[in-house]
Amino acid sequence: MTENSSADTADTLDILKIMDMIPHRYPLLLVDRLVDIVPGVSATGIKNVTMNEPQFQGHFPDRPIMPGVMIVESMAQTAGVLVIKTLGPDSEGRHVLFMSIDNARFRKPVTPGDTMHVKVRVKQNRGAVWRFAAEVLVDGKKVAEADFSAMIVD
């Protein structure tokens, strides 16, 4: 294994590189890896859902279900990493802040043991404002989708 093979290839980012790019940390870091990255166009975030995550103590103890708001946050974090990767050195000292969400749909519960594939596509980029479309797949089936926007701030 080469030094770069796990950390950062042309179209893959591991958790350590993601933590260099966005400020989120456990328990609110909701993307484990990015794959299929096309800067300025799209990326797929991977989130492995495990029973030991704190939200499952209360949502719901007898039937653990990933809260929809956390699925949406996973979409936003995937988009944030895509933006930072796209901007490259110009992203130094800047953050991507979630602005709005539209057309959110949750089609099937996400539960411990699932692997979410968070597919984010850039719809528009005008200056500091970016618009995205996202869908989340588990075992190849769509479980959630949304349109949202974010802003780059210093």
Coordinates of N, CA, C and O in Angstrom, one line a residue:
M1 N 0.8 -1.2 0.0 CA 0.0 0.0 0.0 C 0.9 1.2 0.0 O 1.8 1.4 0.8
T2 N 0.6 2.2 -0.9 CA 1.4 3.4 -1.0 C 0.9 4.4 0.1 O -0.3 4.2 0.6
E3 N 1.6 5.4 0.3 CA 1.2 6.4 1.3 C -0.1 7.1 1.0 O -0.9 7.3 1.9
N4 N -0.3 7.3 -0.3 CA -1.6 8.0 -0.7 C -2.7 7.1 -0.9 O -3.8 7.6 -1.1
S5 N -2.6 5.8 -1.0 CA -3.6 5.0 -1.4 C -4.8 5.0 -0.5 O -6.0 4.9 -0.9
S6 N -4.7 5.2 0.8 CA -5.8 5.2 1.7 C -6.3 6.6 2.0 O -7.4 6.9 2.3
A7 N -5.4 7.6 2.0 CA -5.7 8.9 2.5 C -6.3 9.8 1.4 O -7.3 10.5 1.7
D8 N -5.8 9.8 0.2 CA -6.3 10.8 -0.7 C -5.9 10.4 -2.1 O -4.8 10.6 -2.5
T9 N -6.8 9.8 -2.9 CA -6.5 9.6 -4.3 C -7.3 10.6 -5.1 O -8.0 11.4 -4.6
A10 N -7.2 10.5 -6.4 CA -7.8 11.5 -7.3 C -9.3 11.6 -7.0 O -9.9 12.6 -7.1
D11 N -10.0 10.4 -6.7 CA -11.4 10.5 -6.6 C -11.9 9.8 -5.3 O -13.0 9.4 -5.2
T12 N -11.0 9.8 -4.2 CA -11.4 9.2 -2.9 C -10.8 10.0 -1.8 O -9.6 10.4 -1.9
L13 N -11.5 10.3 -0.8 CA -11.0 10.9 0.5 C -11.4 10.1 1.7 O -12.5 9.7 1.8
D14 N -10.4 9.8 2.5 CA -10.7 9.0 3.8 C -11.1 10.0 4.9 O -11.1 11.2 4.7
I15 N -11.5 9.4 6.0 CA -12.0 10.1 7.2 C -11.0 11.2 7.7 O -11.4 12.3 8.0
L16 N -9.7 10.9 7.7 CA -8.7 11.8 8.1 C -8.6 13.1 7.2 O -8.5 14.2 7.7
K17 N -8.7 12.9 5.9 CA -8.7 14.0 5.0 C -10.0 14.8 5.1 O -9.9 16.0 5.1
I18 N -11.1 14.1 5.3 CA -12.4 14.8 5.5 C -12.3 15.7 6.7 O -12.7 16.9 6.7
M19 N -11.7 15.2 7.8 CA -11.6 16.0 9.1 C -10.7 17.2 8.9 O -10.8 18.2 9.6
D20 N -9.7 17.1 7.9 CA -8.9 18.3 7.6 C -9.7 19.3 6.8 O -9.3 20.5 6.8
M21 N -10.8 18.9 6.2 CA -11.5 19.8 5.2 C -12.7 20.4 5.9 O -13.1 21.5 5.5
I22 N -13.4 19.7 6.8 CA -14.6 20.3 7.5 C -14.4 20.2 9.0 O -13.7 19.4 9.5
P23 N -15.0 21.1 9.8 CA -14.8 21.2 11.2 C -15.5 20.1 12.0 O -15.3 20.0 13.2
H24 N -16.4 19.4 11.5 CA -17.3 18.4 12.2 C -16.4 17.3 12.8 O -15.5 16.9 12.3
R25 N -16.9 16.9 14.0 CA -16.2 15.8 14.8 C -17.3 14.9 15.4 O -18.5 15.4 15.5
Y26 N -16.9 13.7 15.8 CA -17.8 12.8 16.5 C -18.5 13.5 17.6 O -17.8 14.3 18.3
P27 N -19.8 13.4 17.8 CA -20.7 12.5 17.2 C -21.4 13.1 16.0 O -22.4 12.5 15.5
L28 N -21.0 14.3 15.5 CA -21.7 14.9 14.4 C -21.0 14.9 13.1 O -21.4 15.5 12.1
L29 N -19.9 14.1 13.0 CA -19.3 13.9 11.7 C -20.0 12.7 11.1 O -20.0 11.6 11.6
L30 N -20.8 13.0 10.0 CA -21.7 12.0 9.5 C -21.3 11.5 8.0 O -22.2 11.1 7.3
V31 N -20.1 11.6 7.7 CA -19.6 11.0 6.5 C -18.2 10.4 6.7 O -17.4 11.0 7.4
D32 N -18.0 9.1 6.3 CA -16.8 8.4 6.6 C -15.8 8.4 5.5 O -14.6 8.3 5.7
R33 N -16.3 8.6 4.3 CA -15.4 8.5 3.1 C -16.1 9.2 1.9 O -17.3 9.2 1.9
L34 N -15.4 9.8 1.0 CA -15.9 10.3 -0.2 C -15.3 9.5 -1.4 O -14.1 9.3 -1.3
V35 N -16.1 9.1 -2.3 CA -15.6 8.4 -3.5 C -16.3 9.0 -4.7 O -17.2 9.9 -4.6
D36 N -15.8 8.6 -5.9 CA -16.3 9.1 -7.1 C -16.4 10.7 -7.2 O -17.3 11.2 -7.7
I37 N -15.3 11.3 -6.7 CA -15.3 12.8 -6.7 C -15.0 13.3 -8.1 O -13.9 13.0 -8.6
V38 N -15.8 14.2 -8.5 CA -15.6 15.0 -9.7 C -15.7 16.5 -9.3 O -16.8 17.0 -9.1
P39 N -14.5 17.1 -9.0 CA -14.6 18.5 -8.5 C -15.5 19.4 -9.3 O -15.5 19.4 -10.5
G40 N -16.4 20.1 -8.6 CA -17.3 21.1 -9.2 C -18.5 20.4 -9.8 O -19.4 21.1 -10.2
V41 N -18.6 19.1 -9.7 CA -19.7 18.4 -10.3 C -20.5 17.5 -9.4 O -21.7 17.6 -9.1
S42 N -19.8 16.5 -8.8 CA -20.4 15.5 -7.9 C -19.5 14.7 -7.0 O -18.3 14.8 -7.3
A43 N -20.1 14.0 -6.0 CA -19.3 13.1 -5.2 C -20.3 12.2 -4.5 O -21.5 12.5 -4.4
T44 N -19.8 11.1 -4.0 CA -20.6 10.2 -3.2 C -19.9 10.0 -1.8 O -18.8 9.7 -1.7
G45 N -20.7 10.4 -0.8 CA -20.3 10.2 0.6 C -20.7 8.8 1.1 O -21.8 8.3 0.7
I46 N -19.9 8.2 1.9 CA -20.2 6.9 2.4 C -20.3 7.1 3.9 O -19.4 7.6 4.6
K47 N -21.4 6.6 4.5 CA -21.7 6.7 6.0 C -22.1 5.3 6.4 O -23.1 4.8 6.0
N48 N -21.3 4.7 7.2 CA -21.6 3.4 7.8 C -22.3 3.6 9.1 O -21.8 4.2 10.1
V49 N -23.6 3.2 9.2 CA -24.5 3.4 10.3 C -24.3 2.3 11.3 O -24.4 1.1 11.0
T50 N -23.9 2.6 12.6 CA -23.6 1.6 13.6 C -24.5 1.8 14.8 O -24.8 3.0 15.1
M51 N -24.8 0.7 15.5 CA -25.6 0.8 16.7 C -25.0 1.6 17.8 O -25.8 2.1 18.7
N52 N -23.7 1.8 17.9 CA -23.1 2.5 19.0 C -23.2 4.0 18.8 O -22.6 4.7 19.7
E53 N -23.8 4.5 17.8 CA -24.0 6.0 17.7 C -25.0 6.5 18.7 O -26.0 5.8 18.9
P54 N -24.7 7.7 19.3 CA -25.5 8.1 20.4 C -27.0 8.4 20.1 O -27.9 8.3 21.0
Q55 N -27.4 8.7 18.9 CA -28.8 9.0 18.6 C -29.7 7.8 18.8 O -30.9 7.9 19.0
F56 N -29.1 6.6 18.7 CA -30.0 5.4 18.8 C -30.4 5.1 20.2 O -31.3 4.3 20.5
Q57 N -29.8 5.8 21.2 CA -30.3 5.6 22.6 C -31.7 6.2 22.8 O -32.4 5.7 23.6
G58 N -32.0 7.2 21.9 CA -33.3 7.8 22.1 C -34.2 7.8 20.9 O -35.3 8.2 20.9
H59 N -33.7 7.3 19.7 CA -34.4 7.4 18.4 C -34.3 6.1 17.7 O -33.6 6.0 16.7
F60 N -34.9 5.1 18.0 CA -35.8 4.8 19.1 C -35.2 3.6 19.8 O -34.8 2.7 19.1
P61 N -35.2 3.5 21.2 CA -34.6 2.4 21.9 C -35.0 1.0 21.4 O -34.2 0.1 21.3
D62 N -36.3 0.9 21.1 CA -36.8 -0.4 20.8 C -36.8 -0.7 19.3 O -36.9 -1.8 18.8
R63 N -36.6 0.4 18.5 CA -36.4 0.2 17.0 C -35.6 1.3 16.5 O -36.1 2.4 16.1
P64 N -34.2 1.2 16.5 CA -33.3 2.3 16.1 C -33.5 2.7 14.7 O -33.4 1.8 13.8
I65 N -33.7 4.0 14.5 CA -33.9 4.6 13.1 C -33.0 5.8 13.1 O -33.1 6.7 14.0
M66 N -32.3 6.0 12.0 CA -31.4 7.1 11.8 C -32.4 8.3 11.6 O -33.2 8.3 10.7
P67 N -32.3 9.4 12.5 CA -33.1 10.6 12.3 C -32.9 11.2 10.9 O -31.8 11.3 10.4
G68 N -34.0 11.6 10.3 CA -34.0 12.3 9.0 C -33.1 13.5 9.0 O -32.4 13.7 8.0
V69 N -33.1 14.2 10.1 CA -32.2 15.4 10.1 C -30.7 15.1 10.0 O -29.9 15.8 9.4
M70 N -30.4 13.9 10.5 CA -29.0 13.4 10.4 C -28.7 12.9 9.0 O -27.5 13.0 8.6
I71 N -29.6 12.4 8.4 CA -29.4 12.0 7.0 C -29.2 13.2 6.1 O -28.3 13.2 5.3
V72 N -30.0 14.3 6.4 CA -29.8 15.5 5.6 C -28.5 16.1 6.0 O -27.8 16.6 5.1
E73 N -28.0 16.1 7.2 CA -26.7 16.6 7.6 C -25.6 15.8 6.9 O -24.6 16.4 6.5
S74 N -25.8 14.5 6.7 CA -24.8 13.8 5.9 C -24.7 14.2 4.5 O -23.6 14.3 3.9
M75 N -25.9 14.6 3.9 CA -25.9 15.2 2.6 C -25.1 16.5 2.6 O -24.3 16.7 1.7
A76 N -25.4 17.3 3.6 CA -24.7 18.7 3.6 C -23.2 18.5 3.8 O -22.4 19.3 3.2
Q77 N -22.8 17.6 4.7 CA -21.3 17.4 4.9 C -20.6 16.9 3.6 O -19.5 17.3 3.3
T78 N -21.3 16.0 2.9 CA -20.7 15.5 1.7 C -20.6 16.6 0.7 O -19.5 16.8 0.0
A79 N -21.6 17.5 0.6 CA -21.5 18.7 -0.3 C -20.4 19.6 0.2 O -19.7 20.2 -0.7
G80 N -20.3 19.8 1.5 CA -19.3 20.7 2.0 C -17.9 20.2 1.6 O -17.0 21.0 1.2
V81 N -17.6 18.9 1.7 CA -16.3 18.4 1.4 C -16.1 18.6 -0.1 O -15.0 18.9 -0.6
L82 N -17.1 18.3 -0.9 CA -17.0 18.5 -2.4 C -16.6 20.0 -2.7 O -15.7 20.2 -3.6
V83 N -17.2 20.9 -2.0 CA -16.9 22.3 -2.3 C -15.5 22.6 -1.9 O -14.8 23.3 -2.7
I84 N -15.1 22.2 -0.8 CA -13.7 22.5 -0.3 C -12.7 21.8 -1.3 O -11.7 22.4 -1.6
K85 N -13.0 20.6 -1.7 CA -12.1 19.9 -2.7 C -12.1 20.7 -4.0 O -11.0 20.8 -4.6
T86 N -13.2 21.2 -4.4 CA -13.3 21.9 -5.7 C -12.5 23.2 -5.6 O -11.8 23.6 -6.5
L87 N -12.6 24.0 -4.5 CA -11.9 25.2 -4.3 C -10.4 25.1 -4.1 O -9.6 26.0 -4.4
G88 N -10.0 23.9 -3.6 CA -8.5 23.7 -3.4 C -7.9 24.7 -2.5 O -8.5 25.0 -1.4
P89 N -6.7 25.2 -2.8 CA -6.1 26.2 -1.9 C -6.9 27.4 -1.6 O -6.7 28.0 -0.5
D90 N -7.8 27.8 -2.4 CA -8.7 28.9 -2.2 C -9.6 28.7 -1.0 O -10.3 29.7 -0.6
S91 N -9.8 27.5 -0.5 CA -10.7 27.2 0.6 C -10.1 27.4 1.9 O -10.8 27.4 2.9
E92 N -8.8 27.7 2.0 CA -8.1 27.9 3.2 C -8.8 28.9 4.1 O -9.0 30.0 3.7
G93 N -9.1 28.5 5.4 CA -9.8 29.4 6.3 C -11.3 29.6 6.1 O -11.9 30.5 6.7
R94 N -11.9 28.9 5.1 CA -13.3 29.2 4.8 C -14.1 28.0 5.3 O -13.6 26.9 5.4
H95 N -15.4 28.2 5.5 CA -16.3 27.2 5.9 C -17.5 27.2 4.9 O -17.9 28.2 4.4
V96 N -18.1 26.0 4.8 CA -19.4 25.9 4.0 C -20.5 25.7 5.0 O -20.6 24.8 5.8
L97 N -21.5 26.7 4.9 CA -22.6 26.7 5.8 C -23.9 26.4 5.1 O -24.2 26.9 4.0
F98 N -24.7 25.5 5.7 CA -25.9 25.1 5.2 C -26.9 26.3 5.2 O -27.0 27.0 6.1
M99 N -27.6 26.5 4.1 CA -28.5 27.7 4.0 C -30.0 27.2 3.9 O -30.8 27.8 4.6
S100 N -30.3 26.3 3.1 CA -31.7 25.9 2.9 C -31.9 24.5 2.4 O -30.9 23.9 1.9
I101 N -33.1 24.0 2.6 CA -33.4 22.6 2.1 C -34.8 22.6 1.5 O -35.7 23.3 2.1
D102 N -34.9 22.0 0.4 CA -36.2 21.9 -0.3 C -36.5 20.4 -0.7 O -35.5 19.7 -1.0
N103 N -37.7 20.1 -0.8 CA -38.1 18.8 -1.4 C -37.5 17.6 -0.8 O -37.2 16.6 -1.4
A104 N -37.3 17.7 0.6 CA -36.8 16.5 1.3 C -37.8 15.4 1.3 O -39.0 15.7 1.7
R105 N -37.4 14.2 1.0 CA -38.3 13.0 1.1 C -37.5 11.9 1.7 O -36.3 11.6 1.4
F106 N -38.2 11.2 2.6 CA -37.6 10.0 3.3 C -38.5 8.8 2.9 O -39.7 8.8 3.2
R107 N -37.9 7.9 2.2 CA -38.7 6.8 1.6 C -38.6 5.5 2.4 O -39.5 4.7 2.3
K108 N -37.6 5.3 3.2 CA -37.4 4.0 3.9 C -36.5 4.3 5.1 O -35.5 5.1 4.9
P109 N -36.8 3.7 6.2 CA -35.9 4.0 7.4 C -34.5 3.5 7.2 O -34.2 2.4 6.5
V110 N -33.5 4.2 7.7 CA -32.1 3.8 7.7 C -31.8 3.3 9.1 O -32.2 4.0 10.1
T111 N -31.3 2.1 9.3 CA -31.1 1.5 10.6 C -29.6 1.0 10.7 O -28.9 0.9 9.8
P112 N -29.2 0.7 12.0 CA -27.8 0.2 12.2 C -27.5 -1.0 11.3 O -28.4 -1.8 11.1
G113 N -26.3 -1.0 10.8 CA -25.9 -2.0 9.8 C -26.0 -1.6 8.4 O -25.4 -2.2 7.5
D114 N -26.7 -0.5 8.1 CA -26.9 0.0 6.8 C -25.6 0.9 6.4 O -25.0 1.5 7.3
T115 N -25.3 0.9 5.1 CA -24.3 1.8 4.6 C -25.0 2.7 3.7 O -25.6 2.3 2.7
M116 N -25.0 4.0 4.0 CA -25.6 5.1 3.2 C -24.6 5.5 2.1 O -23.4 5.8 2.4
H117 N -25.1 5.5 0.9 CA -24.3 6.1 -0.2 C -25.0 7.4 -0.6 O -26.1 7.4 -1.1
V118 N -24.3 8.5 -0.2 CA -24.9 9.9 -0.3 C -24.4 10.5 -1.6 O -23.3 11.0 -1.6
K119 N -25.2 10.5 -2.6 CA -24.8 11.0 -3.9 C -25.3 12.5 -4.0 O -26.4 12.8 -4.0
V120 N -24.3 13.4 -4.2 CA -24.5 14.8 -4.2 C -24.0 15.3 -5.6 O -23.0 14.9 -6.1
R121 N -24.9 16.1 -6.2 CA -24.6 16.7 -7.5 C -24.8 18.2 -7.4 O -25.7 18.7 -6.8
V122 N -23.8 19.0 -7.9 CA -23.9 20.4 -8.0 C -24.9 20.8 -9.0 O -24.8 20.4 -10.2
K123 N -25.9 21.6 -8.6 CA -26.9 22.1 -9.6 C -26.5 23.5 -10.1 O -26.8 23.8 -11.3
Q124 N -25.9 24.3 -9.2 CA -25.6 25.7 -9.6 C -24.5 26.2 -8.6 O -24.4 25.8 -7.4
N125 N -23.6 27.0 -9.1 CA -22.6 27.7 -8.3 C -22.5 29.1 -8.8 O -22.0 29.4 -9.9
R126 N -23.0 30.0 -8.0 CA -22.9 31.5 -8.3 C -22.1 32.1 -7.1 O -22.7 32.4 -6.0
G127 N -20.9 32.4 -7.3 CA -20.1 33.1 -6.3 C -20.0 32.2 -5.0 O -19.6 31.1 -5.1
A128 N -20.4 32.8 -3.9 CA -20.3 32.1 -2.7 C -21.5 31.1 -2.4 O -21.4 30.3 -1.5
V129 N -22.5 31.1 -3.3 CA -23.7 30.3 -3.0 C -23.7 29.1 -4.0 O -23.5 29.2 -5.2
W130 N -23.9 27.9 -3.4 CA -23.9 26.7 -4.2 C -25.2 26.0 -4.0 O -25.7 26.0 -2.8
R131 N -25.8 25.4 -5.0 CA -27.0 24.6 -4.9 C -26.8 23.2 -5.3 O -26.0 22.9 -6.3
F132 N -27.4 22.2 -4.6 CA -27.1 20.8 -4.8 C -28.4 20.0 -4.9 O -29.5 20.4 -4.3
A133 N -28.3 18.8 -5.5 CA -29.4 17.8 -5.4 C -28.7 16.6 -4.8 O -27.5 16.3 -5.2
A134 N -29.4 15.9 -3.9 CA -28.8 14.7 -3.3 C -29.8 13.6 -3.2 O -31.0 13.8 -3.1
E135 N -29.3 12.4 -3.2 CA -30.1 11.2 -2.9 C -29.2 10.3 -2.1 O -28.0 10.2 -2.3
V136 N -29.9 9.5 -1.2 CA -29.2 8.6 -0.4 C -29.7 7.2 -0.7 O -30.9 6.9 -0.8
L137 N -28.8 6.3 -1.0 CA -29.1 4.9 -1.4 C -28.6 4.0 -0.3 O -27.5 4.2 0.3
V138 N -29.3 2.9 0.0 CA -28.9 1.8 0.9 C -29.2 0.6 0.1 O -30.3 0.4 -0.4
D139 N -28.2 -0.3 -0.1 CA -28.3 -1.5 -0.9 C -28.9 -1.2 -2.3 O -29.8 -1.9 -2.8
G140 N -28.5 0.0 -2.9 CA -29.0 0.3 -4.2 C -30.4 0.9 -4.3 O -30.8 1.2 -5.4
K141 N -31.1 1.0 -3.2 CA -32.4 1.6 -3.2 C -32.5 3.0 -2.5 O -31.9 3.2 -1.5
K142 N -33.2 3.9 -3.2 CA -33.3 5.2 -2.7 C -34.0 5.3 -1.4 O -35.2 4.8 -1.3
V143 N -33.4 5.8 -0.3 CA -34.1 6.0 1.0 C -34.4 7.4 1.3 O -35.2 7.7 2.2
A144 N -33.7 8.4 0.7 CA -34.0 9.8 0.9 C -33.4 10.6 -0.2 O -32.6 10.2 -1.0
E145 N -34.0 11.8 -0.3 CA -33.5 12.8 -1.4 C -33.8 14.2 -0.9 O -34.7 14.4 -0.1
A146 N -33.1 15.2 -1.4 CA -33.4 16.6 -1.1 C -32.6 17.5 -2.1 O -31.6 17.1 -2.7
D147 N -33.1 18.7 -2.2 CA -32.4 19.8 -2.8 C -32.0 20.7 -1.7 O -32.8 21.0 -0.8
F148 N -30.8 21.3 -1.8 CA -30.4 22.2 -0.7 C -29.3 23.2 -1.2 O -28.8 23.0 -2.3
S149 N -29.1 24.2 -0.4 CA -28.0 25.2 -0.8 C -27.1 25.5 0.4 O -27.5 25.2 1.6
A150 N -25.9 26.0 0.1 CA -24.9 26.3 1.1 C -24.2 27.5 0.6 O -24.2 27.9 -0.6
M151 N -23.5 28.2 1.6 CA -22.8 29.4 1.3 C -21.4 29.2 1.8 O -21.2 28.7 3.0
I152 N -20.4 29.7 1.1 CA -19.0 29.7 1.5 C -18.8 31.0 2.3 O -19.1 32.1 1.8
V153 N -18.2 30.9 3.5 CA -17.9 32.1 4.4 C -16.5 32.0 4.9 O -15.9 31.0 5.0
D154 N -16.0 33.2 5.2 CA -14.6 33.3 5.7 C -14.6 33.0 7.2 O -15.6 33.3 7.9

